[in-house]
CSV table of C-alpha atoms in Angstrom, one decimal:
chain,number,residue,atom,x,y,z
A,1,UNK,CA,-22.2,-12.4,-4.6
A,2,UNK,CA,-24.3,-15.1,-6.3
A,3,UNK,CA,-23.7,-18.5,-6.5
A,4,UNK,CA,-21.8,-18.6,-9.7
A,5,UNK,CA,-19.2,-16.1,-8.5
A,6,UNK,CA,-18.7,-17.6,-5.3
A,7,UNK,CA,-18.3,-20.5,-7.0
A,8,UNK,CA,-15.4,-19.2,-9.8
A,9,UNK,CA,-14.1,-17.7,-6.7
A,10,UNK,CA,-13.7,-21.0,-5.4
A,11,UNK,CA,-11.7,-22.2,-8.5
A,12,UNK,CA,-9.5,-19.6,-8.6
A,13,UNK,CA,-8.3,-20.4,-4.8
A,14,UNK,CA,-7.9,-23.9,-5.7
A,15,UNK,CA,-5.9,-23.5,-9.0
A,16,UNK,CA,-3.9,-21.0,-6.8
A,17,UNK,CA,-3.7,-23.4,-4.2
A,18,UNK,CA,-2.4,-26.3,-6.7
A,19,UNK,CA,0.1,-24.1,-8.1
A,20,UNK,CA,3.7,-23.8,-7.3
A,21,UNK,CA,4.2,-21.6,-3.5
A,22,UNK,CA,6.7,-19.1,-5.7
A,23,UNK,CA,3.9,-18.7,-8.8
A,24,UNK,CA,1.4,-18.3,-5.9
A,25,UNK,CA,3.4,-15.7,-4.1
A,26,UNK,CA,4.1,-13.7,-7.5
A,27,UNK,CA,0.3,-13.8,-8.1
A,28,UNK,CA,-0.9,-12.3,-4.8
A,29,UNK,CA,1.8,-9.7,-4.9
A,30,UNK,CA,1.4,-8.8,-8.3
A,31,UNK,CA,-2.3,-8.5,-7.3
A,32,UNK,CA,-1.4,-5.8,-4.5
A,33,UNK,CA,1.1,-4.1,-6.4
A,34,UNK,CA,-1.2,-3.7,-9.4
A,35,UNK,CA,-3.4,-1.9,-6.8
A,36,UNK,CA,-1.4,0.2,-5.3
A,37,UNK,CA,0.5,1.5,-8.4
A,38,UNK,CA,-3.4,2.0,-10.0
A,39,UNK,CA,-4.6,4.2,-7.5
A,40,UNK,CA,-3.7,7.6,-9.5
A,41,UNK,CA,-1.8,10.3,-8.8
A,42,UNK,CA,-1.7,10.8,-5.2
A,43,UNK,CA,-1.6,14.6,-5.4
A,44,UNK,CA,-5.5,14.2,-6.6
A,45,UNK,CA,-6.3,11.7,-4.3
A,46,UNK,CA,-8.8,12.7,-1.7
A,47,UNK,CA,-7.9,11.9,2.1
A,48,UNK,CA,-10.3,8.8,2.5
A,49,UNK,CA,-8.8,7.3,-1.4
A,50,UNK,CA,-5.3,8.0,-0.1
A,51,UNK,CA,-6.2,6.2,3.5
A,52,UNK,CA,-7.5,2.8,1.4
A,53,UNK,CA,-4.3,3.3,-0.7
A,54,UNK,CA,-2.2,3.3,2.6
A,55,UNK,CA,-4.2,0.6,3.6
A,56,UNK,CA,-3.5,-1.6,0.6
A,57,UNK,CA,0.3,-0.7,0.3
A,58,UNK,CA,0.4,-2.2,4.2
A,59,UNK,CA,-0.7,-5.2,3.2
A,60,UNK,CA,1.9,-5.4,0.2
A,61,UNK,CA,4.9,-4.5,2.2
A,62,UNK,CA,3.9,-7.6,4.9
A,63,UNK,CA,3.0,-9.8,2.6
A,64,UNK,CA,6.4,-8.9,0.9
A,65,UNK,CA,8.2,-9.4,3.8
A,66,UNK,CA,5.9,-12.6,4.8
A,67,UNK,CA,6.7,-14.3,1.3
A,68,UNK,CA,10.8,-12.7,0.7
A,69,UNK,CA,11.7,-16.4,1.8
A,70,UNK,CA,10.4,-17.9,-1.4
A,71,UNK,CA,12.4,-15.3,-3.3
A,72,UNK,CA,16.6,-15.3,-3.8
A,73,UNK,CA,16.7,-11.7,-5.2
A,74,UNK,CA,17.5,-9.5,-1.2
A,75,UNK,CA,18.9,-6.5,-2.3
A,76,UNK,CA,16.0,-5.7,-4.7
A,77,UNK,CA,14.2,-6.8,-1.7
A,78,UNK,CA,15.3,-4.7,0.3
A,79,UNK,CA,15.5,-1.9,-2.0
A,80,UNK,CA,11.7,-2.7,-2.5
A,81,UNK,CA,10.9,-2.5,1.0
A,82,UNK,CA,12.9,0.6,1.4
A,83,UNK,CA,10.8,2.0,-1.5
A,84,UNK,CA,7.6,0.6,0.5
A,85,UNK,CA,8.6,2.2,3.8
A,86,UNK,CA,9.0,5.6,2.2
A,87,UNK,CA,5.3,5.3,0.5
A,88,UNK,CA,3.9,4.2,3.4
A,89,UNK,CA,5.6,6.8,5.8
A,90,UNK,CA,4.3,9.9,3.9
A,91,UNK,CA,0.5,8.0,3.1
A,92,UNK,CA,0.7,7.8,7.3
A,93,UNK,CA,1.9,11.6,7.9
A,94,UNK,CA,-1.1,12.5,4.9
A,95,UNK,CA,-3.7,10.6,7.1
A,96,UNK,CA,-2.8,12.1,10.3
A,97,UNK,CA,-2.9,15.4,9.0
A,98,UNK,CA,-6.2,14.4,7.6
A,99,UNK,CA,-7.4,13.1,11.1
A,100,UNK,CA,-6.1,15.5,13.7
A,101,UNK,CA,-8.8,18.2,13.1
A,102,UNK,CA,-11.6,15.3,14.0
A,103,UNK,CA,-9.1,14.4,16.7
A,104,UNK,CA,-8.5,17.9,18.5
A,105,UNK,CA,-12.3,18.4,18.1
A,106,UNK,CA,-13.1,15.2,20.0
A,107,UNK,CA,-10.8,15.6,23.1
A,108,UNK,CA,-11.6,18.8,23.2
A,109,UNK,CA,-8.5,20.5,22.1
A,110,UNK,CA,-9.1,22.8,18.9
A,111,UNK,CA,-9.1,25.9,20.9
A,112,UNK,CA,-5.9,24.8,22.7
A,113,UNK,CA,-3.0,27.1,21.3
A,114,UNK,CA,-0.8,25.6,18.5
A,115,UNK,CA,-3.4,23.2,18.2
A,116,UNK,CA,-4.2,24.9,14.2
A,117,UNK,CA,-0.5,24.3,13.7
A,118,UNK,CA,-1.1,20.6,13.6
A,119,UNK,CA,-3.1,21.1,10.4
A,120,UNK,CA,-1.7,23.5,8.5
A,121,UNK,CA,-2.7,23.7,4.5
A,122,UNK,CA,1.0,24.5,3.6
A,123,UNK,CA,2.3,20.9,5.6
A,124,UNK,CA,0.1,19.1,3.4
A,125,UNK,CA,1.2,20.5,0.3
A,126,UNK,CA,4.9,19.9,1.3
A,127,UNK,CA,3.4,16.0,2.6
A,128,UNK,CA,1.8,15.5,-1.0
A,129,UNK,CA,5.2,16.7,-2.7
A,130,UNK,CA,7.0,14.5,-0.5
A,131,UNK,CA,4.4,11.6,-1.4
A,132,UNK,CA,4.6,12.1,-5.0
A,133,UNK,CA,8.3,11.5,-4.6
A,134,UNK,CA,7.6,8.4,-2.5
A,135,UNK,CA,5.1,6.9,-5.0
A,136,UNK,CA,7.9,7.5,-7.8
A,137,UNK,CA,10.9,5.8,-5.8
A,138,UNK,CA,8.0,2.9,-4.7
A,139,UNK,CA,6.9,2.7,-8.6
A,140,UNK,CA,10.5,2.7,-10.4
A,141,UNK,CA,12.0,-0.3,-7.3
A,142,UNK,CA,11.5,-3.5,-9.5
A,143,UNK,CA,9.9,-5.9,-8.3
A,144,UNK,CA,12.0,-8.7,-6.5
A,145,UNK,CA,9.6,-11.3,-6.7
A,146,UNK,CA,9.8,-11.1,-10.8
């Protein structure tokens, strides 16, 4: 980053800073919804895009439940966080299916019996289905902070 972005950076942070707490909040959480909802559909998702969009939709729900304070609207609040919950539950059981070969393999445990039930093709189809419904619930609870 140059000096000329740093510096715009800068500026940004300060207007944000100067701005009213509620316009502030509805900025950075605009900012994180706009990313989770843009990351595709999660069915095409590889396992490492899916892992940042899990990653991102953390930081949404606890900034969301930093910020609900500033906000009057609880029960879409709550309904939001419900919504956020179920996305990030099925992004989780996605990653650990994702992780548990590299897992088993380094504590030694692949050969163990049952251990290829752990990461069976047909759970992560039923996970992504189960995702995709997530994502919808997640995308269709307004926003509370709007």
């Amino acid at each position: 980053m140059d000096f000329n972005e740093r510096l715009a950076e800068r500026q940004k942070g300060a207007a944000l800073l100067a701005s009213p707490a509620k316009s502030f909040v509805s900025t950075v959480l605009d900012k994180l919804w706009k990313r989770v909802t843009r990351g595709g559909n999660l069915v095409y998702l590889d396992d490492e895009a899916r892992h940042q969009l899990r990653i991102t939709a953390k930081k949404l729900r606890y900034s969301a439940e930093f910020f609900s304070p500033l906000c009057m609207e609880t029960k879409r609040h709550k309904r939001f966080i419900t919504a956020m919950e179920g996305l990030q539950d099925q992004l989780g059981s996605l990653n650990d299916l994702a992780t548990a070969p590299d897992m088993l393999s380094k504590l030694a445990l692949s050969g163990v019996p049952g251990a290829g039930d752990l990461v069976s093709a047909a759970d992560k189809g039923t996970l992504l289905n189960a995702t995709a419904e997530a994502e919808d619930a997640f995308v269709d609870a307004k926003r509370f902070w709007r």
